[in-house]
Short mmCIF file of C-alpha atoms in Angstrom, two decimals:
data_model
loop_
_atom_site.label_atom_id
_atom_site.label_comp_id
_atom_site.label_asym_id
_atom_site.label_seq_id
_atom_site.Cartn_x
_atom_site.Cartn_y
_atom_site.Cartn_z
CA MET A 1 -3.67 -39.18 35.98
CA HIS A 2 -0.14 -40.68 36.93
CA LEU A 3 0.43 -39.72 40.56
CA GLU A 4 3.90 -41.76 40.54
CA TYR A 5 4.92 -38.78 37.90
CA PHE A 6 3.08 -36.27 39.12
CA LYS A 7 1.01 -36.10 35.94
CA LEU A 8 -2.22 -34.97 37.01
CA ILE A 9 -3.67 -34.16 33.92
CA ASP A 10 -5.15 -36.16 31.27
CA ARG A 11 -6.55 -34.74 28.17
CA ILE A 12 -7.18 -31.14 26.96
CA VAL A 13 -10.98 -30.80 26.20
CA ASP A 14 -10.63 -27.33 25.35
CA LEU A 15 -8.12 -24.86 24.73
CA ASN A 16 -9.21 -20.98 23.85
CA VAL A 17 -6.33 -19.33 23.58
CA ALA A 18 -8.08 -15.90 22.34
CA GLU A 19 -10.21 -16.40 25.28
CA ARG A 20 -7.23 -17.72 27.43
CA THR A 21 -9.52 -20.36 28.54
CA ILE A 22 -8.95 -24.32 28.95
CA VAL A 23 -10.73 -27.08 30.49
CA VAL A 24 -9.22 -30.58 31.12
CA ASP A 25 -10.33 -33.77 32.08
CA ALA A 26 -8.37 -35.69 34.89
CA GLN A 27 -9.34 -39.11 36.08
CA VAL A 28 -8.50 -39.64 39.91
CA PRO A 29 -7.35 -43.37 40.01
CA LYS A 30 -9.69 -46.00 41.56
CA GLU A 31 -6.75 -47.40 43.72
CA ASN A 32 -3.55 -45.76 44.83
CA THR A 33 -1.12 -46.07 48.11
CA ILE A 34 -1.86 -42.30 48.63
CA PHE A 35 -5.41 -43.50 49.34
CA GLU A 36 -4.31 -46.05 51.68
CA GLY A 37 -2.79 -43.64 54.10
CA HIS A 38 -5.04 -40.52 53.34
CA PHE A 39 -7.38 -41.75 54.76
CA PRO A 40 -8.11 -45.54 56.18
CA GLY A 41 -11.40 -46.05 55.63
CA HIS A 42 -12.19 -42.67 53.94
CA PRO A 43 -9.91 -42.45 50.94
CA ILE A 44 -10.42 -38.91 49.31
CA MET A 45 -7.92 -37.21 46.89
CA PRO A 46 -5.25 -34.65 48.65
CA GLY A 47 -5.83 -31.00 48.69
CA VAL A 48 -2.34 -30.46 47.59
CA LEU A 49 -3.11 -32.67 44.42
CA LEU A 50 -6.04 -30.37 43.93
CA ILE A 51 -4.32 -27.65 43.63
CA GLU A 52 -1.50 -29.08 41.55
CA ALA A 53 -4.23 -30.16 39.23
CA MET A 54 -5.25 -26.83 39.11
CA ALA A 55 -1.80 -25.37 38.63
CA GLN A 56 -1.34 -28.20 35.88
CA ALA A 57 -4.31 -27.16 33.86
CA SER A 58 -3.24 -23.24 34.24
CA GLY A 59 0.49 -24.12 33.08
CA TRP A 60 -1.08 -25.72 29.92
CA LEU A 61 -2.57 -22.70 29.14
CA LEU A 62 0.13 -20.35 29.97
CA ILE A 63 2.29 -22.74 27.61
CA ALA A 64 -0.18 -22.14 24.49
CA MET A 65 -0.48 -18.32 25.20
CA ASN A 66 3.72 -18.16 25.40
CA LYS A 67 3.82 -20.41 22.32
CA PHE A 68 5.93 -23.34 24.17
CA GLU A 69 8.55 -20.74 24.42
CA ARG A 70 8.26 -20.05 28.12
CA MET A 71 7.68 -22.34 31.39
CA PRO A 72 5.59 -21.39 34.02
CA PHE A 73 6.72 -22.42 37.34
CA LEU A 74 4.34 -22.24 40.18
CA ALA A 75 5.00 -19.03 42.52
CA ALA A 76 2.14 -18.60 44.68
CA VAL A 77 -1.63 -20.07 45.80
CA LYS A 78 -4.28 -18.03 46.96
CA GLU A 79 -7.79 -18.49 48.22
CA ALA A 80 -7.73 -22.26 47.51
CA LYS A 81 -10.70 -23.71 48.50
CA MET A 82 -11.52 -27.37 49.29
CA ARG A 83 -14.98 -27.44 49.29
CA SER A 84 -15.98 -31.08 49.25
CA PHE A 85 -14.33 -34.50 48.95
CA VAL A 86 -13.01 -35.81 45.77
CA SER A 87 -12.90 -39.36 45.87
CA PRO A 88 -10.95 -42.35 44.18
CA GLY A 89 -12.55 -43.21 40.82
CA ASP A 90 -13.96 -39.19 40.30
CA LEU A 91 -13.65 -37.70 36.96
CA LEU A 92 -12.59 -34.24 37.29
CA LYS A 93 -12.90 -30.95 34.85
CA VAL A 94 -10.29 -28.79 35.75
CA GLU A 95 -10.79 -25.12 34.23
CA ALA A 96 -8.82 -22.38 34.37
CA GLY A 97 -8.65 -18.66 33.04
CA ILE A 98 -6.15 -15.98 33.01
CA VAL A 99 -6.32 -13.11 35.80
CA HIS A 100 -3.36 -11.14 34.88
CA GLU A 101 -0.79 -11.50 32.75
CA GLY A 102 2.10 -9.46 33.78
CA SER A 103 5.62 -8.78 32.90
CA GLY A 104 7.81 -12.34 33.71
CA PHE A 105 4.55 -13.75 35.50
CA ALA A 106 1.17 -14.59 35.39
CA MET A 107 -2.31 -15.10 37.63
CA THR A 108 -4.61 -17.60 37.17
CA SER A 109 -8.23 -18.62 38.19
CA ALA A 110 -9.11 -22.21 38.35
CA LYS A 111 -11.77 -24.61 39.54
CA VAL A 112 -12.09 -28.54 39.76
CA SER A 113 -15.76 -29.65 39.63
CA VAL A 114 -17.38 -33.18 39.57
CA GLY A 115 -20.28 -34.34 37.58
CA GLY A 116 -21.12 -30.37 37.49
CA GLU A 117 -20.42 -29.74 41.29
CA LEU A 118 -17.60 -27.55 42.21
CA ARG A 119 -15.14 -29.11 44.75
CA CYS A 120 -12.65 -26.62 44.49
CA ASN A 121 -10.90 -23.48 43.32
CA ALA A 122 -8.04 -21.13 43.77
CA THR A 123 -6.74 -18.23 42.17
CA ILE A 124 -2.99 -19.17 41.14
CA THR A 125 0.66 -16.88 40.48
CA PHE A 126 3.20 -18.45 38.33
CA GLY A 127 6.79 -17.33 37.09
CA VAL A 128 6.66 -17.64 33.87
CA VAL A 129 10.04 -18.01 32.39
CA ALA A 130 12.32 -19.22 29.50
CA PHE A 131 12.82 -23.35 29.40
CA PRO A 132 15.56 -23.81 31.82
CA HIS A 133 16.72 -27.06 30.15
CA PRO A 134 16.40 -28.21 26.81
CA ASP A 135 15.27 -31.72 28.13
CA LEU A 136 12.46 -29.91 30.24
CA ARG A 137 11.16 -28.73 26.44
CA LYS A 138 11.37 -31.88 24.92
CA HIS A 139 9.57 -33.07 27.96
CA MET A 140 6.87 -30.61 27.63
CA ASP A 141 6.27 -31.48 23.63
CA ALA A 142 6.14 -35.23 24.57
CA GLU A 143 3.36 -34.28 27.46
CA ALA A 144 1.56 -32.21 25.04
CA LYS A 145 1.37 -35.32 22.86
CA ARG A 146 -0.03 -37.41 25.59
CA ILE A 147 -2.66 -34.96 26.41
CA GLY A 148 -4.08 -34.11 22.69
CA PHE A 149 -2.78 -30.89 23.17
CA PRO A 150 -3.99 -28.91 20.06
CA LEU A 151 -1.13 -27.41 18.32
CA GLN A 152 -3.81 -25.60 15.78
CA ALA A 153 -4.33 -23.61 18.74
CA VAL A 154 -1.27 -21.88 18.68
CA ALA A 155 -0.34 -22.28 14.97
CA ASN A 156 -2.35 -19.50 13.58
CA ASP A 157 -2.90 -15.88 15.47
CA MET B 1 -21.99 44.78 50.59
CA GLY B 2 -18.61 45.04 51.85
CA ARG B 3 -15.84 43.57 49.85
CA ARG B 4 -15.87 39.78 49.64
CA ALA B 5 -13.63 37.74 51.84
CA PRO B 6 -11.15 35.84 50.29
CA LEU B 7 -12.48 32.24 49.74
CA PRO B 8 -10.39 29.52 51.45
CA CYS B 9 -9.57 28.05 47.99
CA ALA B 10 -7.86 30.48 47.05
CA SER B 11 -5.40 30.59 49.81
CA GLY B 12 -2.30 28.34 49.49
CA ILE B 13 -3.92 25.23 51.01
CA TYR B 14 -5.53 24.99 47.41
CA LEU B 15 -2.93 25.25 45.71
CA LYS B 16 -1.02 22.70 47.41
CA TYR B 17 -3.98 20.42 47.26
CA ILE B 18 -3.74 21.04 43.24
CA LYS B 19 0.05 20.26 42.99
CA GLY B 20 -0.12 17.58 45.11
CA LEU B 21 -2.91 15.84 43.09
CA ALA B 22 -0.84 16.67 39.72
CA MET B 23 2.49 15.72 41.20
CA SER B 24 1.88 13.09 43.83
CA SER B 25 -1.20 11.03 42.86
CA THR B 26 0.76 8.22 41.55
CA PHE B 27 2.98 8.07 44.60
CA ASP B 28 -0.36 7.94 46.69
CA GLN B 29 -2.08 5.53 44.68
CA VAL B 30 1.31 3.08 44.96
CA ALA B 31 1.88 3.98 48.21
CA THR B 32 -1.99 2.95 48.93
CA ILE B 33 -1.34 -0.43 46.88
CA ILE B 34 1.66 -1.15 48.61
CA ALA B 35 0.63 -0.55 52.43
CA GLU B 36 -2.75 -2.99 51.39
CA THR B 37 -0.99 -5.46 49.48
CA CYS B 38 1.77 -5.86 52.12
CA ASP B 39 0.36 -4.87 54.88
CA ILE B 40 2.84 -2.19 55.67
CA PRO B 41 1.75 1.21 57.49
CA ARG B 42 0.92 3.73 54.98
CA ASP B 43 2.44 6.62 57.03
CA THR B 44 5.75 4.48 57.28
CA ILE B 45 5.94 4.63 53.07
CA THR B 46 7.65 8.19 51.27
CA PRO B 47 8.52 8.90 47.94
CA GLU B 48 12.19 8.12 49.20
CA SER B 49 11.47 4.31 50.13
CA HIS B 50 13.12 1.95 48.38
CA ALA B 51 10.56 -0.96 47.89
CA ILE B 52 13.28 -3.76 48.41
CA ASP B 53 15.94 -2.09 50.92
CA ASP B 54 13.30 -0.06 53.24
CA LEU B 55 10.15 -1.73 53.07
CA GLY B 56 11.58 -5.13 52.94
CA ILE B 57 9.12 -6.34 49.95
CA ASP B 58 10.91 -9.39 48.31
CA SER B 59 10.50 -10.55 44.61
CA LEU B 60 7.25 -12.94 44.64
CA ASP B 61 5.71 -10.19 46.76
CA PHE B 62 6.43 -7.49 44.31
CA LEU B 63 4.65 -9.50 42.26
CA ASP B 64 0.89 -9.09 43.80
CA ILE B 65 2.43 -4.95 43.68
CA ALA B 66 2.88 -5.38 39.85
CA PHE B 67 -0.56 -6.88 39.89
CA ALA B 68 -2.50 -4.38 41.10
CA ILE B 69 -0.45 -1.48 39.55
CA ASP B 70 -1.01 -3.27 36.29
CA LYS B 71 -4.40 -3.23 37.00
CA ALA B 72 -4.70 0.43 38.33
CA PHE B 73 -3.05 2.06 35.49
CA GLY B 74 -3.77 -0.20 32.71
CA ILE B 75 -0.29 -0.60 32.06
CA LYS B 76 2.31 -3.69 32.28
CA LEU B 77 4.98 -2.96 34.24
CA PRO B 78 8.48 -4.04 32.34
CA LEU B 79 9.77 -6.31 35.33
CA GLU B 80 11.76 -8.62 33.17
CA LYS B 81 13.47 -5.60 31.00
CA TRP B 82 14.06 -3.91 34.71
CA THR B 83 15.91 -7.08 36.21
CA GLN B 84 17.67 -7.80 33.18
CA GLU B 85 18.91 -3.91 33.29
CA VAL B 86 20.01 -4.31 36.92
CA ASN B 87 21.66 -7.73 36.57
CA ASP B 88 23.70 -6.63 33.35
CA GLY B 89 24.75 -3.44 35.56
CA LYS B 90 22.67 -0.69 33.05
CA ALA B 91 20.66 0.46 35.82
CA THR B 92 20.28 0.54 40.00
CA THR B 93 17.42 -0.67 41.67
CA GLU B 94 16.99 2.83 42.94
CA GLN B 95 15.62 3.69 39.31
CA TYR B 96 13.00 1.53 39.48
CA PHE B 97 12.25 0.37 43.20
CA VAL B 98 12.79 4.12 44.82
CA LEU B 99 8.82 5.19 44.88
CA LYS B 100 9.21 8.68 43.30
CA ASN B 101 11.31 6.90 40.50
CA LEU B 102 8.87 3.82 40.31
CA SER B 103 6.03 6.51 40.27
CA ALA B 104 7.54 8.58 37.49
CA ARG B 105 8.32 5.16 35.44
CA ILE B 106 4.22 4.30 36.04
CA ASP B 107 3.56 7.63 34.77
CA GLU B 108 6.06 7.61 31.67
CA LEU B 109 4.38 4.09 30.64
CA VAL B 110 0.75 5.87 31.11
CA ALA B 111 1.83 8.46 28.56
CA ALA B 112 3.27 6.07 26.44
CA LYS B 113 -0.23 3.95 26.11
CA GLY B 114 -2.08 6.98 25.77
CA ALA B 115 0.24 8.53 22.77
CA SER B 116 0.39 4.98 20.99
CA ALA B 117 -3.87 4.35 21.68
#
């Protein structure tokens, strides 16, 4: 997790395009300036960042389903529930699945767990559009490599 | 035994009911979806209502409606195609977003799906 660059996802553990599901790992850093302010004496991962982690995991699933031809952008977050605290050093398992794939938009259901215990979940809506800039497409290719995106998952179906 | 009185269902009310089911059930479903999704009083939604201009539904809120319509009718409203056509001046928003027209488009999509199944 590189919070300064808003990179929440570390590794794709499982990507199943046919089942339209994804599982990713995200390691919360032990130390970060965010925890100095949020909160002194009781450092916890901000809920908005947990939502972002769920959005990014969902986003990679949508990128896979669209074979890197379209980019999902966060459009709406529903029923986001922060069920218990996430602490510095926690290893997050983020899981997402498709609720609906519409024309130019998609909805996912995502959750975060730590050690098998559910910490938060949400239903997330994305606008799914053509890449607005070639640099972004290149960036996503590089990011895919960084997080171990299994290219074979989108190559032959 | 005397002559039987005509059954109530033989009256015009029944015919109107049957006609209503066939002609406007799609609209009724769409109106109910819009009322529930966007918290708009059901009785203000008519077949002539324009979802954007009259009901004030924006594009993001319309995604929730599209989701509910897609699920209810087992179709995929081609929102991107429609948007493109409107942007290119090949269609007007009225063709897709006045509810009687939207309902007709839904009926067409359902029929097309049935034909290709």
